[in-house]
CSV table of C-alpha atoms and ligand atoms in Angstrom, one decimal:
chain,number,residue,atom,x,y,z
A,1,UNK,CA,9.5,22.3,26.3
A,2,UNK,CA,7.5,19.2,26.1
A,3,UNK,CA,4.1,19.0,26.7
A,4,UNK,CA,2.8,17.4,30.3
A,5,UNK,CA,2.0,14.3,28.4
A,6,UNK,CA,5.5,13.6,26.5
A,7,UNK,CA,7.1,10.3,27.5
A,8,UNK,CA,3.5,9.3,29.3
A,9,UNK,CA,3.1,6.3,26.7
A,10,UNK,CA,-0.5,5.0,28.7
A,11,UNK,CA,-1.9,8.0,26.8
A,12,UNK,CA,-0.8,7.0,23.6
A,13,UNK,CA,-2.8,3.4,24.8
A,14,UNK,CA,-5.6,5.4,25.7
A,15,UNK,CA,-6.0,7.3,22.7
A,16,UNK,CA,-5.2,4.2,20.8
A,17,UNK,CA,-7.7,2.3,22.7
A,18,UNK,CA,-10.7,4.3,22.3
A,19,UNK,CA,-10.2,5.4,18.8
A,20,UNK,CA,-9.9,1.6,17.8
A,21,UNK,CA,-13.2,0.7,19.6
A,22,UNK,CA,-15.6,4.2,18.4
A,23,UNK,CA,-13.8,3.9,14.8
A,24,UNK,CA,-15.3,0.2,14.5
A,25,UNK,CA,-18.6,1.0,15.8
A,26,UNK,CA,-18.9,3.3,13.0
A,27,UNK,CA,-18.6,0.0,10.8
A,28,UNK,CA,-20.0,-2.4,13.0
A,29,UNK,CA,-23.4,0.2,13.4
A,30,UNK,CA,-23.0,0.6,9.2
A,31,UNK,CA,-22.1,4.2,8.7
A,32,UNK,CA,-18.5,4.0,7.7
A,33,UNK,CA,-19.1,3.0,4.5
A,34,UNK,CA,-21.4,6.1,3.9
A,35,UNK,CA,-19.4,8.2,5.6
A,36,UNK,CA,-16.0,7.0,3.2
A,37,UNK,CA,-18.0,7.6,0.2
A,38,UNK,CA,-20.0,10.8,0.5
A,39,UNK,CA,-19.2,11.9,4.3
A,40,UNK,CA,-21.8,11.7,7.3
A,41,UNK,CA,-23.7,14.4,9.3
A,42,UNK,CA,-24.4,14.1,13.2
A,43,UNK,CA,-28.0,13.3,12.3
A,44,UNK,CA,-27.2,10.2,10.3
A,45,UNK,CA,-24.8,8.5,12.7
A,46,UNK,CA,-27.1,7.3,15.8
A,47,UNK,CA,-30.1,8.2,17.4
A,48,UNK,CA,-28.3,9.7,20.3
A,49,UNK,CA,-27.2,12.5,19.0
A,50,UNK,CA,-25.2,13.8,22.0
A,51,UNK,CA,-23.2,10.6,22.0
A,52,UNK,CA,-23.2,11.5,17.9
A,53,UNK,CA,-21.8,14.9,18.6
A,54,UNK,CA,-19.5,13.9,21.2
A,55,UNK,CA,-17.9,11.1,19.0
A,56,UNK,CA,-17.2,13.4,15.6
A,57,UNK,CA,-16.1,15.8,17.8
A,58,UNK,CA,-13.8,13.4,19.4
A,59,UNK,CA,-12.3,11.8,16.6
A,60,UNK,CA,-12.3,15.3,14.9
A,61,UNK,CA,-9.3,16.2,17.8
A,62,UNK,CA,-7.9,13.0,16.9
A,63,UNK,CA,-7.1,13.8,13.3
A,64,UNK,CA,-9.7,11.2,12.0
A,65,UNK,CA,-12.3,13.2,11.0
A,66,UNK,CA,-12.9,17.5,9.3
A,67,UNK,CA,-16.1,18.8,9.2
A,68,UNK,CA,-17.3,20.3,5.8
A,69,UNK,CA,-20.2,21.8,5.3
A,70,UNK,CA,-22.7,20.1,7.9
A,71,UNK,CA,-20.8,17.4,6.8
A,72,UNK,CA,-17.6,15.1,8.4
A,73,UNK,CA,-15.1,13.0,6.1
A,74,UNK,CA,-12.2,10.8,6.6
A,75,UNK,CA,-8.7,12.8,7.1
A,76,UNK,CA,-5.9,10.9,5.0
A,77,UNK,CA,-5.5,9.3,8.6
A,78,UNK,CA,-8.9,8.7,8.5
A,79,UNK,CA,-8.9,6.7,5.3
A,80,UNK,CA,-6.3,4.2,6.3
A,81,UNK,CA,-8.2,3.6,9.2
A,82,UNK,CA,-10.5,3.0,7.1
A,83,UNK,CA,-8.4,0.5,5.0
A,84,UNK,CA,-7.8,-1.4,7.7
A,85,UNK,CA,-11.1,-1.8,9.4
A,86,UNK,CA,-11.0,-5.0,9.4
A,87,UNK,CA,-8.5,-5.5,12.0
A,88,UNK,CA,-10.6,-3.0,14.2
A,89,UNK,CA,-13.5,-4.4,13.8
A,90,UNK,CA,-12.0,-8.2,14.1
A,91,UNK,CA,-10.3,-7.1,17.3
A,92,UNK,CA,-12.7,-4.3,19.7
A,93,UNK,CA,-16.1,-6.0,17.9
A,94,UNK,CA,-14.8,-9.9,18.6
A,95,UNK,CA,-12.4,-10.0,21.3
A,96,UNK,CA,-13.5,-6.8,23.2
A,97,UNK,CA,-15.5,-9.2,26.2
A,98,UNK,CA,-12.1,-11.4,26.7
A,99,UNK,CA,-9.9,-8.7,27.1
A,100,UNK,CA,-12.1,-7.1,29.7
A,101,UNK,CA,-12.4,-9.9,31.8
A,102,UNK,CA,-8.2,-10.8,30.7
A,103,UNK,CA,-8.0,-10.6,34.7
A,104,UNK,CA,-10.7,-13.4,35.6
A,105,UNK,CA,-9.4,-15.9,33.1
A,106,UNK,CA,-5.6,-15.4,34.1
A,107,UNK,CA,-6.9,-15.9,37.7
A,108,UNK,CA,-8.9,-18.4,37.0
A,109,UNK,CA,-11.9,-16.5,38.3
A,110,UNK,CA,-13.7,-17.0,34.7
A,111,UNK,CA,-12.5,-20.0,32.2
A,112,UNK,CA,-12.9,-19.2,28.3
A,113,UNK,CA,-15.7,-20.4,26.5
A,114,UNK,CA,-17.8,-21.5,30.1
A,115,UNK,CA,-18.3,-17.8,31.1
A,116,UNK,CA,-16.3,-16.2,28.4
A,117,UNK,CA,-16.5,-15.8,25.2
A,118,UNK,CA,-15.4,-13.9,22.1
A,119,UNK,CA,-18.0,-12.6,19.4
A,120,UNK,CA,-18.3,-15.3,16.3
A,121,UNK,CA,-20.1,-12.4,14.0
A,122,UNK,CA,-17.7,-9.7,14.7
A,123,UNK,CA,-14.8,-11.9,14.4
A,124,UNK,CA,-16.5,-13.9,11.3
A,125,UNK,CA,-16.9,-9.7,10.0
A,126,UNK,CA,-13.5,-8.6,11.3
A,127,UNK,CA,-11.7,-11.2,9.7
A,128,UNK,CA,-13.5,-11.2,6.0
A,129,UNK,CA,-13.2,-7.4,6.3
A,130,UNK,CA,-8.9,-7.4,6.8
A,131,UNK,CA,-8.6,-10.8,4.4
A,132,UNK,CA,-10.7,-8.9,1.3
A,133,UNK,CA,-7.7,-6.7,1.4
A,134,UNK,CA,-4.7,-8.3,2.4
A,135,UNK,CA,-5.3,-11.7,2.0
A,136,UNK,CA,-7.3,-12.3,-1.1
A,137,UNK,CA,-5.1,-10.7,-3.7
A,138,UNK,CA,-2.2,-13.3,-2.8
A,139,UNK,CA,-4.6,-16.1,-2.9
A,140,UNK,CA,-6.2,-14.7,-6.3
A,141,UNK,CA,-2.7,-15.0,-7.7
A,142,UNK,CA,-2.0,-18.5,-6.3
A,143,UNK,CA,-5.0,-20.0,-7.6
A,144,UNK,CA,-5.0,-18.7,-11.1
A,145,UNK,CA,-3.3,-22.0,-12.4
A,146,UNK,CA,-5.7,-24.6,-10.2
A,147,UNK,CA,-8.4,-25.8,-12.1
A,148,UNK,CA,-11.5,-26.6,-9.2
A,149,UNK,CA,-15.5,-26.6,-9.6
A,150,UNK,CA,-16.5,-27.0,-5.7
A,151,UNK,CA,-14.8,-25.4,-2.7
A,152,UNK,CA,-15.5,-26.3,0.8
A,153,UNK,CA,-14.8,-23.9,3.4
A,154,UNK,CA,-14.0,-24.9,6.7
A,155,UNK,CA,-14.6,-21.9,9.2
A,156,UNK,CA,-16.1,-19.8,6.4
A,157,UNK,CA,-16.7,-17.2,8.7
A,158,UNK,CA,-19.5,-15.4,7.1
A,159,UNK,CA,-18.6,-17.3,3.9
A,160,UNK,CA,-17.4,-14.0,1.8
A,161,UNK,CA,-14.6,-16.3,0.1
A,162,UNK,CA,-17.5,-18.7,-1.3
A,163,UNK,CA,-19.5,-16.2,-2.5
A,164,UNK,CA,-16.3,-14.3,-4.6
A,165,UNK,CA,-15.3,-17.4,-5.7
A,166,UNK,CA,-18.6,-18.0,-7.1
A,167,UNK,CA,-18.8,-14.5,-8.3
A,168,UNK,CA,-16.0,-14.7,-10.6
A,169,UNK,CA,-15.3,-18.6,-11.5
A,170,UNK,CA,-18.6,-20.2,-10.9
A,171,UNK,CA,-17.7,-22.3,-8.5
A,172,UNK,CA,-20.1,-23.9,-6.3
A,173,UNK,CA,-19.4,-24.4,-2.5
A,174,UNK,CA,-19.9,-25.8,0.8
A,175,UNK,CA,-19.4,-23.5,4.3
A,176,UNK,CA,-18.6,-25.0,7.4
A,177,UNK,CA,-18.2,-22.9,10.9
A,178,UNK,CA,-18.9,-23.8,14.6
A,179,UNK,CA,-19.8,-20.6,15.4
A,180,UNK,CA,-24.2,-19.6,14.7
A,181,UNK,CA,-23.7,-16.1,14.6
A,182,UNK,CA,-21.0,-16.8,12.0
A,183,UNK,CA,-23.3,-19.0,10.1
A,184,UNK,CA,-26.2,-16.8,10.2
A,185,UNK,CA,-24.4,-14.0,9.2
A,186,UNK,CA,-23.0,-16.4,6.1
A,187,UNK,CA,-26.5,-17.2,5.0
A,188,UNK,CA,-27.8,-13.6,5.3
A,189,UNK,CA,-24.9,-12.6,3.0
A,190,UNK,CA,-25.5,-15.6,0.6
A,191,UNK,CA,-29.4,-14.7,0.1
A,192,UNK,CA,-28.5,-11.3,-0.2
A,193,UNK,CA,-26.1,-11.8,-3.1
A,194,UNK,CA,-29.0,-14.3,-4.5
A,195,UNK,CA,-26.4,-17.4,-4.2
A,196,UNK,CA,-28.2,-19.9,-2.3
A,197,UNK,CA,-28.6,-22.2,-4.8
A,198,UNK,CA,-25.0,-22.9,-5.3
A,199,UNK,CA,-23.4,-22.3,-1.9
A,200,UNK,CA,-24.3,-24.5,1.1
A,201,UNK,CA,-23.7,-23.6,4.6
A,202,UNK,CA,-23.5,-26.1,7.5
A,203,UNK,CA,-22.9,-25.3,11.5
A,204,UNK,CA,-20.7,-27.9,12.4
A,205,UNK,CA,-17.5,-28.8,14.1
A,206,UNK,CA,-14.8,-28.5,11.5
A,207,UNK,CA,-12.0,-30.0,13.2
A,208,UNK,CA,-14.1,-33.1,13.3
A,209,UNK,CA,-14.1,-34.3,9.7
A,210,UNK,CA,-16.2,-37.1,9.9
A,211,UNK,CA,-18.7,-34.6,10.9
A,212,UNK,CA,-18.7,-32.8,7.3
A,213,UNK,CA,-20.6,-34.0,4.5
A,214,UNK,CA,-19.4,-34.0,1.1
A,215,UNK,CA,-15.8,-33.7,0.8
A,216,UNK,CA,-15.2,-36.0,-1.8
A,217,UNK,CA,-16.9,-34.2,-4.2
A,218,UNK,CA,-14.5,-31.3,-3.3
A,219,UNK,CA,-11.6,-29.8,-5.3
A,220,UNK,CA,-10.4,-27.0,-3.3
A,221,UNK,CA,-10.3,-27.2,0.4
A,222,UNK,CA,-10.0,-23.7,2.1
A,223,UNK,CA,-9.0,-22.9,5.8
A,224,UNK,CA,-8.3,-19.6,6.2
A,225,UNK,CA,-6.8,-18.8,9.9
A,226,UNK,CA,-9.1,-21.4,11.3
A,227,UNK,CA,-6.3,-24.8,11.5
A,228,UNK,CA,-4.7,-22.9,14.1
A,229,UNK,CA,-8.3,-24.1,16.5
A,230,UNK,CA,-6.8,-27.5,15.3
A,231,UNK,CA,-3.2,-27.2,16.1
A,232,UNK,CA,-4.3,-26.5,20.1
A,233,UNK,CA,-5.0,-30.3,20.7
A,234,UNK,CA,-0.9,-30.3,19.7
A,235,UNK,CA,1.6,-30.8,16.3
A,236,UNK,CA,0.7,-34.8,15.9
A,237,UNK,CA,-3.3,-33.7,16.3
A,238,UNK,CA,-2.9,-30.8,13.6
A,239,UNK,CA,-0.9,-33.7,10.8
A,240,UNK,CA,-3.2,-36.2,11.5
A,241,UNK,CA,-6.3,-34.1,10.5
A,242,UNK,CA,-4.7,-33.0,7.5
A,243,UNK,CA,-4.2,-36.4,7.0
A,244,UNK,CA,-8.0,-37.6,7.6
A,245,UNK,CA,-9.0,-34.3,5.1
A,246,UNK,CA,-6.5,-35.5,2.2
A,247,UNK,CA,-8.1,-39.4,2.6
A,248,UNK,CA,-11.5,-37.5,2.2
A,249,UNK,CA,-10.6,-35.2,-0.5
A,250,UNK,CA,-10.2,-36.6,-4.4
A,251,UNK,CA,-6.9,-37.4,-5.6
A,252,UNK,CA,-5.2,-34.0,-7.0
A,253,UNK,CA,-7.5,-31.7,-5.1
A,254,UNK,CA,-5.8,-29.0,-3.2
A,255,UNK,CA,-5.4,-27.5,0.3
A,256,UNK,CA,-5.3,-23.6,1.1
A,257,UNK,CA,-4.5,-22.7,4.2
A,258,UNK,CA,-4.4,-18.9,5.3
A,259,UNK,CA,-2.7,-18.1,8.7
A,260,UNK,CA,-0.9,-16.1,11.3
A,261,UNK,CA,3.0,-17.4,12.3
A,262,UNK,CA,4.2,-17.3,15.4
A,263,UNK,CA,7.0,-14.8,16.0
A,264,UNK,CA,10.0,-15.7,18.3
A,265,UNK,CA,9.0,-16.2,21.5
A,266,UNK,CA,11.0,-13.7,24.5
A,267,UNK,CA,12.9,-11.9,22.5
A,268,UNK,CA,11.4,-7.8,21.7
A,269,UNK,CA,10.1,-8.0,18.5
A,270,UNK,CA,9.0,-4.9,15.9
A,271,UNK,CA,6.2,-7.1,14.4
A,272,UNK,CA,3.2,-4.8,14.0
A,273,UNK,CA,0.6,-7.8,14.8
A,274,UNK,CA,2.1,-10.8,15.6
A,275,UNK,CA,2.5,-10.7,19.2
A,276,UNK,CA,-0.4,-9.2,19.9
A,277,UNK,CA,-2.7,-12.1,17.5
A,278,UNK,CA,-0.8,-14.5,19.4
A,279,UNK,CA,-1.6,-13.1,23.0
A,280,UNK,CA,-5.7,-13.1,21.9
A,281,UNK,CA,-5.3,-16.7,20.4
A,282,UNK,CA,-3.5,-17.8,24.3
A,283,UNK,CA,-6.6,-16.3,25.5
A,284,UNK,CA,-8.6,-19.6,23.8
A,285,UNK,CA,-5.8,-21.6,24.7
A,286,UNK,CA,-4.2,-21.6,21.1
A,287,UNK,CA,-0.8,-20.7,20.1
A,288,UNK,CA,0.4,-20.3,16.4
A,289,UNK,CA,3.0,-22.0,14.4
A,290,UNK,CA,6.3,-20.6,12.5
A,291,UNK,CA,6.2,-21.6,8.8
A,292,UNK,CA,8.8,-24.4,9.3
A,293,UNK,CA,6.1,-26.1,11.3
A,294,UNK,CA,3.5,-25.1,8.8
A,295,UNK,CA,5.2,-26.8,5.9
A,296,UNK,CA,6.4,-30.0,8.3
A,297,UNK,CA,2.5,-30.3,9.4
A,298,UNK,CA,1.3,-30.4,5.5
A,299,UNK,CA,4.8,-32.7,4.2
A,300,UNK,CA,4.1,-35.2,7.2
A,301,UNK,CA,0.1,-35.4,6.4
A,302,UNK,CA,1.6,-36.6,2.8
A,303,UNK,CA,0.3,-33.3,0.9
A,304,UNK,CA,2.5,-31.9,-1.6
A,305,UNK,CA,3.3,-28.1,-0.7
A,306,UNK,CA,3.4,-26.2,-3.9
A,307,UNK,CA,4.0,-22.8,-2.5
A,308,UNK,CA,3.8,-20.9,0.5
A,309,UNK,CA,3.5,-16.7,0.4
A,310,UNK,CA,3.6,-14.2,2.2
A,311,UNK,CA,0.3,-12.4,2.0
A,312,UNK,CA,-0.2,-8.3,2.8
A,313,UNK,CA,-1.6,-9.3,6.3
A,314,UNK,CA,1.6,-9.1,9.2
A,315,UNK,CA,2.9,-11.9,9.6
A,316,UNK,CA,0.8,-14.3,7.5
A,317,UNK,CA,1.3,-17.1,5.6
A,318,UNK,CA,-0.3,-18.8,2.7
A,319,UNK,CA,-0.1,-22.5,1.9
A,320,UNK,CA,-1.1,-24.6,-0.9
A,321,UNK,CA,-0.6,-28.2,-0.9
A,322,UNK,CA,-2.0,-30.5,-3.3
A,323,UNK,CA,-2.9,-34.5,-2.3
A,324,UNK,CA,-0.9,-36.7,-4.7
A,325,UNK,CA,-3.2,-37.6,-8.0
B,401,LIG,C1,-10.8,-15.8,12.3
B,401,LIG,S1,-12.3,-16.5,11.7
B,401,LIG,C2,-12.0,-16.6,9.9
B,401,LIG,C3,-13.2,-16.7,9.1
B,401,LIG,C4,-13.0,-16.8,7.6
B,401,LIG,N1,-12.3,-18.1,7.3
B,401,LIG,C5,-12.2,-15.7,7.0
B,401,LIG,O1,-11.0,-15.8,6.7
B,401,LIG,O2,-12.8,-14.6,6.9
B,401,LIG,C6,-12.2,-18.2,12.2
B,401,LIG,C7,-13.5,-18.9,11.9
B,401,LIG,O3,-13.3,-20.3,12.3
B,401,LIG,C8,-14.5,-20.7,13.0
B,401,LIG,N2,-14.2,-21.8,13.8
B,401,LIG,C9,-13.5,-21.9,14.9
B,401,LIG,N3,-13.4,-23.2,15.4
B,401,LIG,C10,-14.1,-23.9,14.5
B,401,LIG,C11,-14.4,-25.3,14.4
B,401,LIG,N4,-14.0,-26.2,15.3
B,401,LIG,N5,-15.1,-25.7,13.3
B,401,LIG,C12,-15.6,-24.9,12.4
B,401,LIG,N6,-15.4,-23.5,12.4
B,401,LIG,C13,-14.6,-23.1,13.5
B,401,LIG,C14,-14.9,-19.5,13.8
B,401,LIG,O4,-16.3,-19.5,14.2
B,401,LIG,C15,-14.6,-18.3,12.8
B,401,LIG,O5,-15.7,-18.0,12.0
């Protein structure tokens, strides 16, 4: 017989729902590293340790967590939760506020970015989180024949690619985000990993060019899912600031661009992310381009593209152009 809740698919949302955003406060509150590595007692995960009790319990029914000992540790469900925090944290820590009031701003009632707004450091944390993992290997691989000694960054988030890049090539670098909280966060990470004097961080308005400083004396040019703020001022607007970054960069530099393409619009789709990126990003007014419009946005800017690759991320897209030397 099946049980009450079979075919009742709002549970399955539920569930979803408040596993996603309790699983990223785990991260977001710094014990889900701890609790990966060595596991995590109700003492060690909060203050309130009702609500601590409540929540290993909780996600001890939902197959995420087995006590051992005094002791709780990831399930094998738990640890590719775990391997794909980023996304959590990216989506219930940054986009949590806009999808509560999702009712407001398709009434009109609120408008995005006057009285609502997603939050920069958990989206700046979400998004470095998911890109270490299924972003960065890709990349890794593509730039192991460029030959670069200063990267800018333009929304560097909380400037983690800077500070690997320096880690392992030396490189020197320059981050550029819109967002404070993003920015702080950046610099908090850059002091801690004692690289100040070699990566710069700027709050500024990327999508403005003329308003960053420096880019001649750059060899690599990074965006990684930020051109997609560009492309929502429209196709000619997203070419020509490609255009205005190549006449600013060196001749030869190159251009890597990380994003997420759009999926067919009205027809069902089994994408595991696409759709649902693409309904957040509508939220700020955005919507994302297929990787035919990617490569004609780079070709008509007058950028060479030298590859494009599909990264682990669903349903994103690396490009690397190169401006002519
Ligand atoms: C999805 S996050 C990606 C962060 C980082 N590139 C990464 O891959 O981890 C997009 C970043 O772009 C920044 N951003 C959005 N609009 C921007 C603008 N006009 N100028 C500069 N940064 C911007 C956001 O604040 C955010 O940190």
């Amino acid at each position: 017989m099946n049980s009450p809740a079979a075919n009742r698919p709002a549970f399955d949302l539920i569930r979803g729902h408040v596993t996603a955003s309790t699983f990223a406060a785990l991260d977001m509150t710094g014990s889900l590293d701890r609790l990966a590595e060595r596991g995590l007692s109700v003492e060690e995960a909060g203050s309130n340790r009702f609500l601590s009790e409540g929540l290993f319990r909780y996600l001890s029914q939902r197959g995420v967590l087995y006590l051992e000992g005094d002791r709780y540790h990831l399930t094998e469900t738990g640890r590719s939760l775990y391997e794909d925090r980023g996304y959590l944290v990216w989506l219930a820590g940054g986009y949590s506020e806009p999808l509560r009031r999702f009712g407001d701003l398709l009434t009109g009632q609120a408008t995005y970015r006057k009285e609502v707004l997603r939050d920069g450091k958990w989206v700046a944390v979400g998004s470095a989180l998911l890109g270490k993992k299924d972003v960065q290997p890709e990349v890794v691989k593509l730039m192991s024949d460029l030959e670069f000694s200063r990267v800018a960054d333009i929304g560097c988030g909380n400037a983690h690619f800077l500070i690997t890049l320096h880690d392992q090539l030396g490189c020197s670098g320059l981050g550029v985000d819109i967002s404070p909280e993003a920015v702080e966060e950046a610099r908090r990470e850059i002091d801690a990993a004692g690289k100040s004097a070699h990566i710069d961080t700027v709050v500024a308005d990327g999508s403005d060019i003329s308003s960053i400083q420096g880019l001649e004396d750059v060899d690599l040019a990074v965006t990684f899912f930020f051109l997609h703020e560009v492309y929502e001022k429209g196709f000619d607007a997203l070419v020509d600031y490609l255009r205005q970054l190549a006449a600013r960069l060196p001749a030869g530099a190159h251009v890597l661009t990380a994003e997420v393409t759009a999926t067919p619009s009205s027809t069902r789709t089994d994408d595991v992310f696409g759709p649902e990126f693409a309904l957040v990003h509508s939220v700020m007014g955005q919507y994302l381009l297929d990787e035919d419009g990617w490569r004609r946005a780079f070709t008509e800017a007058g950028l060479t593209v030298k590859a494009m690759v599909r990264p682990a991320m669903p349903d994103g897209l690396l490009v690397l152009a190169q401006k002519n030397a």
